[in-house]
PDB file of C-alpha atoms and ligand atoms in Angstrom:
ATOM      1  CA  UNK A   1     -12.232  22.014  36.550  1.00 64.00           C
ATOM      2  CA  UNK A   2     -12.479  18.643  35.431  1.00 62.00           C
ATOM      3  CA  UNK A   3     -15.637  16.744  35.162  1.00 62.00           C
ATOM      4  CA  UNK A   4     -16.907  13.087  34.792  1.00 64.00           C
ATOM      5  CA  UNK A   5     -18.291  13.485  31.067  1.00 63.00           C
ATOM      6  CA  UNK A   6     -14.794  14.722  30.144  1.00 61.00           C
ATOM      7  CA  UNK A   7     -13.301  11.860  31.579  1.00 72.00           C
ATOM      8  CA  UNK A   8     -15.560   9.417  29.306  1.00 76.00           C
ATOM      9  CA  UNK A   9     -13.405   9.132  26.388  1.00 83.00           C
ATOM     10  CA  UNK A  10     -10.518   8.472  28.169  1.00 86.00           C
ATOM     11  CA  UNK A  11     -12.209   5.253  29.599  1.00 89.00           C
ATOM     12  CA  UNK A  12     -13.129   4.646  25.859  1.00 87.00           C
ATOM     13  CA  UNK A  13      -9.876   4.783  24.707  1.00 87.00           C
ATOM     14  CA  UNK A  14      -8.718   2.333  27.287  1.00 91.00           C
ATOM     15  CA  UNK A  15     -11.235  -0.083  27.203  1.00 89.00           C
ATOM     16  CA  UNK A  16      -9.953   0.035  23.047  1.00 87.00           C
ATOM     17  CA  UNK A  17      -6.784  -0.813  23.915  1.00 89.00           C
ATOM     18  CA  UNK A  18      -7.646  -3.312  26.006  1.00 92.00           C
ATOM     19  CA  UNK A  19      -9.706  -5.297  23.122  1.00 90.00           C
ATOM     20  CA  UNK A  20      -7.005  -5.085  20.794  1.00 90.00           C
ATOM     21  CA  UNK A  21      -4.726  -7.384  23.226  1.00 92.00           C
ATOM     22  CA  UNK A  22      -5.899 -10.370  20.951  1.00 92.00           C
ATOM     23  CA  UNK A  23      -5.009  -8.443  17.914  1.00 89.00           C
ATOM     24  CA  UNK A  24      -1.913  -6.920  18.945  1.00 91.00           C
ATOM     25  CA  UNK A  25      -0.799 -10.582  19.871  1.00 92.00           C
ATOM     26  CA  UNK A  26      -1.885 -11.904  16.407  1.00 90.00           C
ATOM     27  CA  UNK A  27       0.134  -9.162  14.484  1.00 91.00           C
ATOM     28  CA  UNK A  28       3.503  -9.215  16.672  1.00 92.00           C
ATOM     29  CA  UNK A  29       6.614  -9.677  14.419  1.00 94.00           C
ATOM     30  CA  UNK A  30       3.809 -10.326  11.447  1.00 96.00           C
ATOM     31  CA  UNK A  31       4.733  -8.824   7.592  1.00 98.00           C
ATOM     32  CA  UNK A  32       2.346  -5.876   6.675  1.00 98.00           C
ATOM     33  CA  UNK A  33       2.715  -4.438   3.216  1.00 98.00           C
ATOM     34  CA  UNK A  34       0.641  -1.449   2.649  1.00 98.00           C
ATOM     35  CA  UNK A  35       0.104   0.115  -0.767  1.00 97.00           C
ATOM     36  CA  UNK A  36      -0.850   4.210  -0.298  1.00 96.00           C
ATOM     37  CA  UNK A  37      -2.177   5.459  -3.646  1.00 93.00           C
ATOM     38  CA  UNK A  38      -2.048   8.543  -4.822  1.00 93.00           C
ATOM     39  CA  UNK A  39      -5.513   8.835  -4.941  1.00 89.00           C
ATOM     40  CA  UNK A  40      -5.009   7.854  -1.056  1.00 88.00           C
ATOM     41  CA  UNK A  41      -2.961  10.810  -0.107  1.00 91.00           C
ATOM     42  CA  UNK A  42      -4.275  13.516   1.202  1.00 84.00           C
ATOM     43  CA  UNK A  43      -3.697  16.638   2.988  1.00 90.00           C
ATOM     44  CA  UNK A  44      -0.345  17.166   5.061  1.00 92.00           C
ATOM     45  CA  UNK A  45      -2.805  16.184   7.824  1.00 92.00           C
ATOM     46  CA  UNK A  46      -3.854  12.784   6.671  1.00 91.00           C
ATOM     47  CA  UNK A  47      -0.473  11.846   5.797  1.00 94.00           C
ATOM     48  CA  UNK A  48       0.833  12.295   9.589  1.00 94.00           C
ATOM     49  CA  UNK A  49      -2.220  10.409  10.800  1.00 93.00           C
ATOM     50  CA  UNK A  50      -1.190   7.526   8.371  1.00 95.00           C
ATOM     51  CA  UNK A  51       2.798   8.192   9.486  1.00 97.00           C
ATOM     52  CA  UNK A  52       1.178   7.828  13.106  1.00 96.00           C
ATOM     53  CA  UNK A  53      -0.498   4.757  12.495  1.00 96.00           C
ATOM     54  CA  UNK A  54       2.610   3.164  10.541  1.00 97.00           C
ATOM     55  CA  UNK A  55       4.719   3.796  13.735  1.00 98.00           C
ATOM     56  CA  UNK A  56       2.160   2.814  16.448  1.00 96.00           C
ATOM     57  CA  UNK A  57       2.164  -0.638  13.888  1.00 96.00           C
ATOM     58  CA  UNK A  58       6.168  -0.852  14.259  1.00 97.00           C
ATOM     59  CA  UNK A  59       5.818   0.105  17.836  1.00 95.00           C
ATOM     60  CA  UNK A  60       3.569  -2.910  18.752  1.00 94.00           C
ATOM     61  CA  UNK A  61       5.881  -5.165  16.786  1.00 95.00           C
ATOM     62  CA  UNK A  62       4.523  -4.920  13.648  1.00 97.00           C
ATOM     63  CA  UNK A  63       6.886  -5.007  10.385  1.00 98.00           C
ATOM     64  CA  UNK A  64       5.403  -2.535   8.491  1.00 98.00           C
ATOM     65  CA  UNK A  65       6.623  -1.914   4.656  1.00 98.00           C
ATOM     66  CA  UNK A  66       4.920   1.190   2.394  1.00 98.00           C
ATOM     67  CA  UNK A  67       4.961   0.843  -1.373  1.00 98.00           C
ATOM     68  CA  UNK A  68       3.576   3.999  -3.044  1.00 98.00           C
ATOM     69  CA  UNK A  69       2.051   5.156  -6.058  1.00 97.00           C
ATOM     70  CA  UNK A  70       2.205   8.921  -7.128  1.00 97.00           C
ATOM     71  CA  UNK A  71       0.279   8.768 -10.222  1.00 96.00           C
ATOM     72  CA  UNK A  72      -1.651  12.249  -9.462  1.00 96.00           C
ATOM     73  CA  UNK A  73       1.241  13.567  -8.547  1.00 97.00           C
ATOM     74  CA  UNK A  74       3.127  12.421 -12.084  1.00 98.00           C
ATOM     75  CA  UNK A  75       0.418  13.874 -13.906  1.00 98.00           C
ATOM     76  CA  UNK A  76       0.670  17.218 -12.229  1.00 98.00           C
ATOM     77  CA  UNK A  77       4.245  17.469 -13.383  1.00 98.00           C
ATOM     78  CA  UNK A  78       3.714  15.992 -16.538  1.00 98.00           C
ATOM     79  CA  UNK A  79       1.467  18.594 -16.935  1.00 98.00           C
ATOM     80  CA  UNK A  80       4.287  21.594 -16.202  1.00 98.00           C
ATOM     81  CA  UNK A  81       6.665  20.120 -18.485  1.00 98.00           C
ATOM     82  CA  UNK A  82       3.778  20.203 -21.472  1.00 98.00           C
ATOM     83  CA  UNK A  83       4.764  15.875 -21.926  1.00 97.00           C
ATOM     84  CA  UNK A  84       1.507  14.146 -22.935  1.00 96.00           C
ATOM     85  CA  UNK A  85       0.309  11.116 -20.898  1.00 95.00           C
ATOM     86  CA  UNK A  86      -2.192   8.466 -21.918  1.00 95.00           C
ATOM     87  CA  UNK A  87      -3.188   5.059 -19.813  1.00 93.00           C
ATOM     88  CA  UNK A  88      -4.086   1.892 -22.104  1.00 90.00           C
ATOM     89  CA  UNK A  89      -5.846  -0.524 -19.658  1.00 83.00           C
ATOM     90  CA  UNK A  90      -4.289   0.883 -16.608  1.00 84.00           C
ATOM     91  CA  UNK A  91      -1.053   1.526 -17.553  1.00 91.00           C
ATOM     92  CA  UNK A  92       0.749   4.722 -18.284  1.00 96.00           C
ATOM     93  CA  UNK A  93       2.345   4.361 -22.010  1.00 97.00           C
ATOM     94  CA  UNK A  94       6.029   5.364 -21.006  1.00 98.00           C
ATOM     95  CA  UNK A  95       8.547   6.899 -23.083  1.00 98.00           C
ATOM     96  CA  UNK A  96      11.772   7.956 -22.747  1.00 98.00           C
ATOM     97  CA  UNK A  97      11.229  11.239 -20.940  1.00 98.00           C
ATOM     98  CA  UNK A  98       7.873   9.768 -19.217  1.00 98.00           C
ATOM     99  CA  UNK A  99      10.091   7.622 -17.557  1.00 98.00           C
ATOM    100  CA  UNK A 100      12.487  10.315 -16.051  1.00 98.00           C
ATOM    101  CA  UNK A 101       9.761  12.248 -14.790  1.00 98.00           C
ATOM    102  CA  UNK A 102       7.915   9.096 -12.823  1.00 98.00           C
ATOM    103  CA  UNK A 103      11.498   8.366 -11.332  1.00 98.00           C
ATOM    104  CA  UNK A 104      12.267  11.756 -10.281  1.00 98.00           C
ATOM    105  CA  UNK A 105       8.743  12.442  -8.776  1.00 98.00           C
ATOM    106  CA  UNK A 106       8.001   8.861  -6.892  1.00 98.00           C
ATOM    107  CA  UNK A 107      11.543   8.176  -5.739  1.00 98.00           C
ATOM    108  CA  UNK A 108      12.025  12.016  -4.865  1.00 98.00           C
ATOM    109  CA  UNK A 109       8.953  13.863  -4.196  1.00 98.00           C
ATOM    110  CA  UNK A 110       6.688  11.509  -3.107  1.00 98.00           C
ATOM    111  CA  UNK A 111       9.054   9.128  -1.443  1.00 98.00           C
ATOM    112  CA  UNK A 112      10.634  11.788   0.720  1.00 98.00           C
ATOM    113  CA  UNK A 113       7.369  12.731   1.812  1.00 98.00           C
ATOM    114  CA  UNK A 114       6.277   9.787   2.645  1.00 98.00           C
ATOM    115  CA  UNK A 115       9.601   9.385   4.607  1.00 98.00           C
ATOM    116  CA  UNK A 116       9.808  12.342   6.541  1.00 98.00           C
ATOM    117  CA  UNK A 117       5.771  12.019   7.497  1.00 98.00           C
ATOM    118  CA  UNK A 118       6.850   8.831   9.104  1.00 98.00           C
ATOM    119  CA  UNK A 119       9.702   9.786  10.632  1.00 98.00           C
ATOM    120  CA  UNK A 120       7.802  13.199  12.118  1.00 98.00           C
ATOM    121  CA  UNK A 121       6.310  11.155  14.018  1.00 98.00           C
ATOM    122  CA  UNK A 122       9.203   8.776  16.102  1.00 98.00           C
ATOM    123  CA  UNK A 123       9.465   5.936  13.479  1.00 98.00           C
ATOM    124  CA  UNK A 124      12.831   5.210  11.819  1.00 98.00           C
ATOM    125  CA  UNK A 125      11.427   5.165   7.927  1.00 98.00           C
ATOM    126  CA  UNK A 126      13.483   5.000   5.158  1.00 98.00           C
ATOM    127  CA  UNK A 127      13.114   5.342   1.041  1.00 98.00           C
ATOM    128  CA  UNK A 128      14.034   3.024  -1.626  1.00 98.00           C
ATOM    129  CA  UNK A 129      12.987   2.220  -4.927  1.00 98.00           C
ATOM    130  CA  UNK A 130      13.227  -1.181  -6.386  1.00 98.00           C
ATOM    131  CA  UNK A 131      16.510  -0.303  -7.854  1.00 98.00           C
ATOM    132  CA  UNK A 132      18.314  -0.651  -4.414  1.00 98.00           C
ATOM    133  CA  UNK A 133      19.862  -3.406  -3.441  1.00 98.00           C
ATOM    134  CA  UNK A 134      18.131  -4.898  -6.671  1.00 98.00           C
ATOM    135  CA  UNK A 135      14.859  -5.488  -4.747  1.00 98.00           C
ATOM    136  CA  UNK A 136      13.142  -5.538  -8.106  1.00 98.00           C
ATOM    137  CA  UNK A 137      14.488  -6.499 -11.299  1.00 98.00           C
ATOM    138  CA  UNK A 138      11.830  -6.056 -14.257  1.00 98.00           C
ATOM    139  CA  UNK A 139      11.288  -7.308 -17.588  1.00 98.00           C
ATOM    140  CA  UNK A 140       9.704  -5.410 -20.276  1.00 98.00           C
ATOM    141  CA  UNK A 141       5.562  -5.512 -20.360  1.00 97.00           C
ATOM    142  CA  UNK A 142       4.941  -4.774 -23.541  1.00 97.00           C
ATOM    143  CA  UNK A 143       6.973  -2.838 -26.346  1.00 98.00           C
ATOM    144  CA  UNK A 144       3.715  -0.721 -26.952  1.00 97.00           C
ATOM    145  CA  UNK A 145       3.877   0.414 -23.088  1.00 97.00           C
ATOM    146  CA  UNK A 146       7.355   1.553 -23.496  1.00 98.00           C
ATOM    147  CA  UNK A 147       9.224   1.624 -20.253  1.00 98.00           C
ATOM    148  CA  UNK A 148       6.628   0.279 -18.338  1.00 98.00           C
ATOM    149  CA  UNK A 149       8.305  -2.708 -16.452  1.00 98.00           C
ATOM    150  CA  UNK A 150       6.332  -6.179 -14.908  1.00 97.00           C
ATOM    151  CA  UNK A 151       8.628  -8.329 -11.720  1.00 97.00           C
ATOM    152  CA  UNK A 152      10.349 -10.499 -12.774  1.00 98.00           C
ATOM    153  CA  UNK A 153      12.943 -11.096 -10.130  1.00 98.00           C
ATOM    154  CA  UNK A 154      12.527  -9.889  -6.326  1.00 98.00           C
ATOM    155  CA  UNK A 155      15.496  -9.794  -3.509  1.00 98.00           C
ATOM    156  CA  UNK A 156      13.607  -8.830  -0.809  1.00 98.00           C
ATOM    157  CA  UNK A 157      16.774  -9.413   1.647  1.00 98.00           C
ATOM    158  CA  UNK A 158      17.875  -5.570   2.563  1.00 98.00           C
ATOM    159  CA  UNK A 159      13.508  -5.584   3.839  1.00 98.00           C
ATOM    160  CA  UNK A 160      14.253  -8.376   6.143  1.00 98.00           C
ATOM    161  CA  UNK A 161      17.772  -6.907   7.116  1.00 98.00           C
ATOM    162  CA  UNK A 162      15.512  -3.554   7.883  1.00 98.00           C
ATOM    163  CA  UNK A 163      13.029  -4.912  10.080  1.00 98.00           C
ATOM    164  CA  UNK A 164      15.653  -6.534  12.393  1.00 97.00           C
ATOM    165  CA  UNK A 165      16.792  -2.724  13.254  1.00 97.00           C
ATOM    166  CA  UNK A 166      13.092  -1.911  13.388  1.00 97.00           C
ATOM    167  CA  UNK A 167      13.421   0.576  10.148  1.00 98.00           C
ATOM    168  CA  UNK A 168      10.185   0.673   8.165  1.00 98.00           C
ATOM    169  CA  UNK A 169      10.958   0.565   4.542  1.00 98.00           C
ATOM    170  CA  UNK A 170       9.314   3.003   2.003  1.00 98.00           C
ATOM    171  CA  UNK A 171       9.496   1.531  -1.943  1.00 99.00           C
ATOM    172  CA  UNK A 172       9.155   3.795  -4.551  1.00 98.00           C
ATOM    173  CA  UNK A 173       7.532   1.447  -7.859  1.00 98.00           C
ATOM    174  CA  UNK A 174      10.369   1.744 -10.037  1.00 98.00           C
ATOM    175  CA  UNK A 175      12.244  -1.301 -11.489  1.00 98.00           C
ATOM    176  CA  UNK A 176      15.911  -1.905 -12.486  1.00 98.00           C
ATOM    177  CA  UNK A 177      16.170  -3.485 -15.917  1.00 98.00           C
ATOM    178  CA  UNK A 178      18.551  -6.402 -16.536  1.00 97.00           C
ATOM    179  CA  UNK A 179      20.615  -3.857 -18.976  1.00 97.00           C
ATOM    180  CA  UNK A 180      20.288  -0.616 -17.615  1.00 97.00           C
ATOM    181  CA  UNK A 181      16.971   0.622 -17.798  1.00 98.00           C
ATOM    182  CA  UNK A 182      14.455   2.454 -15.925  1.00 98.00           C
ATOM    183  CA  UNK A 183      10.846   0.523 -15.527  1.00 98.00           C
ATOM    184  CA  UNK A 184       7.630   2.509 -14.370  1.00 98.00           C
ATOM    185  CA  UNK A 185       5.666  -0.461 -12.549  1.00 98.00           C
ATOM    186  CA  UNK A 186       2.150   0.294 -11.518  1.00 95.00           C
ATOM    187  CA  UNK A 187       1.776   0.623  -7.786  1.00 96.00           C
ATOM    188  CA  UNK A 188      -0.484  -1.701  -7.277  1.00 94.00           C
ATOM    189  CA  UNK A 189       1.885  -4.826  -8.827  1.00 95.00           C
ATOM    190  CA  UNK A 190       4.527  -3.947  -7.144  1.00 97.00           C
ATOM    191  CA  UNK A 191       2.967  -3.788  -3.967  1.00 97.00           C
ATOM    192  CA  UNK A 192       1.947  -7.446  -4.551  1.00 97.00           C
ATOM    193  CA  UNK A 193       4.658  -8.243  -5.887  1.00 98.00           C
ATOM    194  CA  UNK A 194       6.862  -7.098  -2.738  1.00 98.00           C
ATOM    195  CA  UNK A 195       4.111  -8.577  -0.296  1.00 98.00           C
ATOM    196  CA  UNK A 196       4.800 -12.103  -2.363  1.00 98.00           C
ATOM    197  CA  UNK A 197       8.307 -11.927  -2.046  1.00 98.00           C
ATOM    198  CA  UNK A 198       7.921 -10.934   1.621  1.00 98.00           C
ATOM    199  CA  UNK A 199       4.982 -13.742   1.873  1.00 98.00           C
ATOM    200  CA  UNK A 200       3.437 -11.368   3.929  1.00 98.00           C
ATOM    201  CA  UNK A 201       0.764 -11.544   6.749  1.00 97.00           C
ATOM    202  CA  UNK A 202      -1.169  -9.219   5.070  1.00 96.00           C
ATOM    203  CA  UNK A 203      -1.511  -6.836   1.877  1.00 97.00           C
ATOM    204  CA  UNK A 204      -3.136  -3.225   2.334  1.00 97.00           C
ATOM    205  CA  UNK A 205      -4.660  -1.715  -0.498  1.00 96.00           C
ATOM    206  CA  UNK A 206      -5.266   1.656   0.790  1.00 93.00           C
ATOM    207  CA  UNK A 207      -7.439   3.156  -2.561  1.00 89.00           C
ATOM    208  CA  UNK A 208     -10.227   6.175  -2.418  1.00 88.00           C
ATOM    209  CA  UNK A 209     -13.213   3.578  -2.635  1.00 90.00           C
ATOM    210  CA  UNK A 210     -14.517   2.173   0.376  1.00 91.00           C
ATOM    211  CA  UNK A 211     -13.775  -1.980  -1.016  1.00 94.00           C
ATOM    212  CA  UNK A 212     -15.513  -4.277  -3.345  1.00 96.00           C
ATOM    213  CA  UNK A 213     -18.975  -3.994  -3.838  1.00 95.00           C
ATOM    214  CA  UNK A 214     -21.601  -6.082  -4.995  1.00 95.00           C
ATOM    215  CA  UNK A 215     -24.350  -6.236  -7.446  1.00 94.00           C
ATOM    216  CA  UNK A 216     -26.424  -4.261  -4.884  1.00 95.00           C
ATOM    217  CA  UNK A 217     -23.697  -1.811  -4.411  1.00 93.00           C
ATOM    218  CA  UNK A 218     -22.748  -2.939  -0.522  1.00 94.00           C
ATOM    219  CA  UNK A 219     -18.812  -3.479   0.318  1.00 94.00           C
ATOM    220  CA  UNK A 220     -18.625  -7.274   0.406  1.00 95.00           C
ATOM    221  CA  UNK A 221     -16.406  -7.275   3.962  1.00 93.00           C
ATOM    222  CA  UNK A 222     -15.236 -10.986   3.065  1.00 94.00           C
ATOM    223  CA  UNK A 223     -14.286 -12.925   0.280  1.00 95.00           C
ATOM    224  CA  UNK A 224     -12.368 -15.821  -1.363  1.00 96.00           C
ATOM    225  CA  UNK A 225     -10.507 -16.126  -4.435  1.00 94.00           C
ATOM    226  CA  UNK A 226     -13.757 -17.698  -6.072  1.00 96.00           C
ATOM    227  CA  UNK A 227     -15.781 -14.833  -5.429  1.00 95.00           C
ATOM    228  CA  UNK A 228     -13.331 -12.585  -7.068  1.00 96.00           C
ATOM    229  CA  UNK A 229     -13.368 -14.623  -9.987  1.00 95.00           C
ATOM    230  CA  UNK A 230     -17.084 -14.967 -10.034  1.00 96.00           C
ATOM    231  CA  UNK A 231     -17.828 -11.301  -9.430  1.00 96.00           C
ATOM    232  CA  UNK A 232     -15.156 -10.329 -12.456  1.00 95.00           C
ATOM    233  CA  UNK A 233     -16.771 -12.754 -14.383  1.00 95.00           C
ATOM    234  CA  UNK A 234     -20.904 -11.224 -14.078  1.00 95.00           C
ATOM    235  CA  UNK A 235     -19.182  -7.819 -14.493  1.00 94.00           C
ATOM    236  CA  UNK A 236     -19.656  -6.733 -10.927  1.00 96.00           C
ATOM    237  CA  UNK A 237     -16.232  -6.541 -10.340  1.00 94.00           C
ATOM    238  CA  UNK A 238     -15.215  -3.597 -12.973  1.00 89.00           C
ATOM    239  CA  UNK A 239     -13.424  -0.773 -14.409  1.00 83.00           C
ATOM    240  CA  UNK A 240     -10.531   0.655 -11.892  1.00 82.00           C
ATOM    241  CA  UNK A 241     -11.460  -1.825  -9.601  1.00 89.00           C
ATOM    242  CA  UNK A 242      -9.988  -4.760 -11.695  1.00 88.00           C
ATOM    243  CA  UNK A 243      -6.531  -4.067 -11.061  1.00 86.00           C
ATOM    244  CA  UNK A 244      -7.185  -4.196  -7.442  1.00 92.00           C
ATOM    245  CA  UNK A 245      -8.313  -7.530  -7.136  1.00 94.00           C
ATOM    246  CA  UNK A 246      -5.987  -8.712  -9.722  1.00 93.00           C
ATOM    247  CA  UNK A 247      -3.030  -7.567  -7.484  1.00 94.00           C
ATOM    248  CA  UNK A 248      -5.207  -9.885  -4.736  1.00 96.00           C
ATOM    249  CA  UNK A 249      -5.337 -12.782  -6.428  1.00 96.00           C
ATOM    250  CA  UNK A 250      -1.955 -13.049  -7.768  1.00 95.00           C
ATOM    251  CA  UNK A 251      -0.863 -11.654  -4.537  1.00 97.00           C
ATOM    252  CA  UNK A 252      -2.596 -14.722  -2.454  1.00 97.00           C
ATOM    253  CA  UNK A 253      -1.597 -16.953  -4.839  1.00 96.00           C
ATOM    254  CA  UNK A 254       2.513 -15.677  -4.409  1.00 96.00           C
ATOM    255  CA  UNK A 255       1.859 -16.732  -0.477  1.00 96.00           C
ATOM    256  CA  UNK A 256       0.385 -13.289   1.180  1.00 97.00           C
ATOM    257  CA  UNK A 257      -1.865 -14.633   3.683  1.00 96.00           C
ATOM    258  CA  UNK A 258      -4.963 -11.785   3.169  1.00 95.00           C
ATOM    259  CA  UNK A 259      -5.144  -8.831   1.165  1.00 97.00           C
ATOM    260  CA  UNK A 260      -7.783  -6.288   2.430  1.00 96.00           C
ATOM    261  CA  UNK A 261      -8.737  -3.123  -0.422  1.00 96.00           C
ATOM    262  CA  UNK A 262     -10.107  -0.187   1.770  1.00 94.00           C
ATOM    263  CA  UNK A 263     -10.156   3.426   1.496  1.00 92.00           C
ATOM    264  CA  UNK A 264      -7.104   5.410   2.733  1.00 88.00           C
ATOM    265  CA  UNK A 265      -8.836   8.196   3.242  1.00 87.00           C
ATOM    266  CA  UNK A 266     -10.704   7.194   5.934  1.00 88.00           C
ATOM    267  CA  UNK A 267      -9.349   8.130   9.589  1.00 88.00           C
ATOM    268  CA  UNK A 268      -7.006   5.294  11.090  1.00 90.00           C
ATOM    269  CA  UNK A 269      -8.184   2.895   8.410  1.00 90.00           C
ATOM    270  CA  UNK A 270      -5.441   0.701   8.787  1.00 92.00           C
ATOM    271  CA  UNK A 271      -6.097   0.418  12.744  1.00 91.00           C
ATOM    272  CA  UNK A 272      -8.958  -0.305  12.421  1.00 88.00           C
ATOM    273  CA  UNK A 273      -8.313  -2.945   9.825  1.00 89.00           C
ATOM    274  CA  UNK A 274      -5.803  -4.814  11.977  1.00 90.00           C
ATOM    275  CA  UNK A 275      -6.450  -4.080  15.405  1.00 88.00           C
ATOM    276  CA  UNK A 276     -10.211  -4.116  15.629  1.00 84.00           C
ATOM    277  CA  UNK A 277     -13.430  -6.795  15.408  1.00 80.00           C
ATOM    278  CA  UNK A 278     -14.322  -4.444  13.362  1.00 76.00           C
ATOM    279  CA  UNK A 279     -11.968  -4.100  10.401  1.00 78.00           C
ATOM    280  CA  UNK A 280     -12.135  -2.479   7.272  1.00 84.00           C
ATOM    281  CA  UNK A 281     -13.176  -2.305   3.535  1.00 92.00           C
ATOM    282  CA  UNK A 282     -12.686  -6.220   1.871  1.00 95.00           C
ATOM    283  CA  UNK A 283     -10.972  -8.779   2.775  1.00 95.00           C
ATOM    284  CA  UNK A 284      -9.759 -11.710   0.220  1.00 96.00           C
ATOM    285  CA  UNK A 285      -8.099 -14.879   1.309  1.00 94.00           C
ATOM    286  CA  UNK A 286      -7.814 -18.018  -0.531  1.00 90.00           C
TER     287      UNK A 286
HETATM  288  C1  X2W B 301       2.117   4.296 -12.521  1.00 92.47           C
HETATM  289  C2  X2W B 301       2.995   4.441 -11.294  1.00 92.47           C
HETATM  290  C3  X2W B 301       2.351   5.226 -10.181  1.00 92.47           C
HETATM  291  C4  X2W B 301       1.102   4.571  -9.596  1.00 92.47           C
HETATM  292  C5  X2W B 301       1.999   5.667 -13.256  1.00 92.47           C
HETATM  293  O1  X2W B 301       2.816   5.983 -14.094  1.00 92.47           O
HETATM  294  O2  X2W B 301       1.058   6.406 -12.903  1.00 92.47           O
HETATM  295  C6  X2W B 301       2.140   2.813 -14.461  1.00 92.47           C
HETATM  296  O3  X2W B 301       1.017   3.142 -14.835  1.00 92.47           O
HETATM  297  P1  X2W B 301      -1.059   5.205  -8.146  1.00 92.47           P
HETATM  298  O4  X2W B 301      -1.253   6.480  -7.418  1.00 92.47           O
HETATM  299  O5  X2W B 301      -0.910   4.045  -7.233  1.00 92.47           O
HETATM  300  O6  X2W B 301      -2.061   4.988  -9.232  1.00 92.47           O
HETATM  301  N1  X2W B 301       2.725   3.334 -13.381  1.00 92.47           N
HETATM  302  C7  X2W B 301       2.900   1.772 -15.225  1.00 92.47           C
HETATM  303  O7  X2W B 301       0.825   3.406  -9.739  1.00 92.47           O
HETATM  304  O8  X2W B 301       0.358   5.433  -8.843  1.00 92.47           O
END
């Protein structure tokens, strides 16, 4: 037997479709690059909610693109192969064999997961790295960082070529040298980097913090460039946090429209980002 108080969220999940309309009609055919963190991915669980959400996206009309990081996950095998790791300001110093490892754990391991999530749930997702099609050719970032790679040249053609067949894209941060080599890029630049190239709608930073926060410790739930800058400045802005809004800024100034930092852990937190009053975490425009 059925009764009326079962019945309620029903009604509530139609009346939630029904004030997305606007939203949905905002985001159709729009560019939405989303950068899932390591730190971001969860249990098997929370990955097919976020698959879900990345194929309701493409289903509304949406052009979704994931770019991934893995650095947990590099660590971990690190770890079994007894190779030593250390990060100078962010970055993982990269050798030789470093730089095998990160390859064969973001563009296998994580990638396919990512991938098969997706398509587990009806989308049509498929994996790349920045070495196909040449999507992203690096230069070196600094000889004492090894084989840690910074964009230098995007071709972000074989995306655009995807999203006419309604494929969602999954980039694995690894660059293609101009002579052969293998770059590790952090996730976070080449997510903005890919978003710039794309001048995308919007930039997802899907990290484990809830956004930035001010002085008092709230999430700031809008902000400009300035107040970036300002907030960096006085020291507010800080610590793992800087490469975030660094990504932002350079992102917004490559042509992304809005780049929003929230936490990826948090149920249907891109939904709620893009198809709700409310949204999410921070958002940064010019
Ligand atoms: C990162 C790539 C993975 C990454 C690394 O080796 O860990 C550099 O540091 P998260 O999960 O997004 O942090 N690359 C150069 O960025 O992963």
């Amino acid at each position: 037997m059925k009764t009326q108080d079962m019945n309620r969220n029903w009604i509530a999940t139609a009346e939630t479709l029904s004030h997305a309309l606007p939203y949905l009609q905002r985001y159709d055919e729009a560019i939405i690059v989303i950068k899932l963190g390591g730190h971001a991915m969860g249990s098997d669980e929370a990955m097919d909610s976020f698959a879900r959400d990345v194929v309701l996206m493409r289903q509304v009309g949406v052009n979704p693109v994931i770019v991934h990081g893995g650095g947990p996950m590099i660590n971990a095998m690190l770890e079994k192969l007894g190779v030593k790791s250390e990060f100078v300001n962010g970055k993982r110093v990269t050798d030789k064999i470093t730089v095998e490892v990160v390859e064969m754990v973001l563009s296998g391991l994580v990638n396919k997961r990512i991938v098969q999530a997706v398509n587990r749930q009806g989308g049509t997702a498929v994996g790349l790295s920045g070495k196909d099609a040449n999507l992203m050719i690096c230069d070196q970032t600094d000889p004492a960082l090894g084989f840690v790679g910074t964009p230098s040249q995007m071709n972000p053609k074989l995306l655009t070529d995807l999203f006419a067949h309604e494929i969602i894209p999954v980039i694995a941060p690894i660059g293609a040298g101009r002579n052969g080599e293998t770059y590790n890029v952090n996730g976070d630049t080449a997510a903005g980097a890919i978003a710039a190239a794309l001048k995308a709608d919007r930039l997802l930073l899907l990290t484990d913090v809830p956004g930035v926060k001010n002085a008092a410790g709230e999430v700031v739930t809008e902000l400009t460039a300035e107040h970036i800058r300002e907030m960096t400045r006085d020291g507010v802005i800080a610590g793992g946090m800087i490469p975030k809004t660094e990504t932002a800024l350079a992102a917004i100034e490559g042509g992304v429209r809005a780049v929003a930092i929230l936490d990826g852990r948090a149920p249907n937190a891109v939904l709620l980002e893009l198809f709700t009053e409310h949204g999410a975490g921070s958002l940064i425009r010019k």
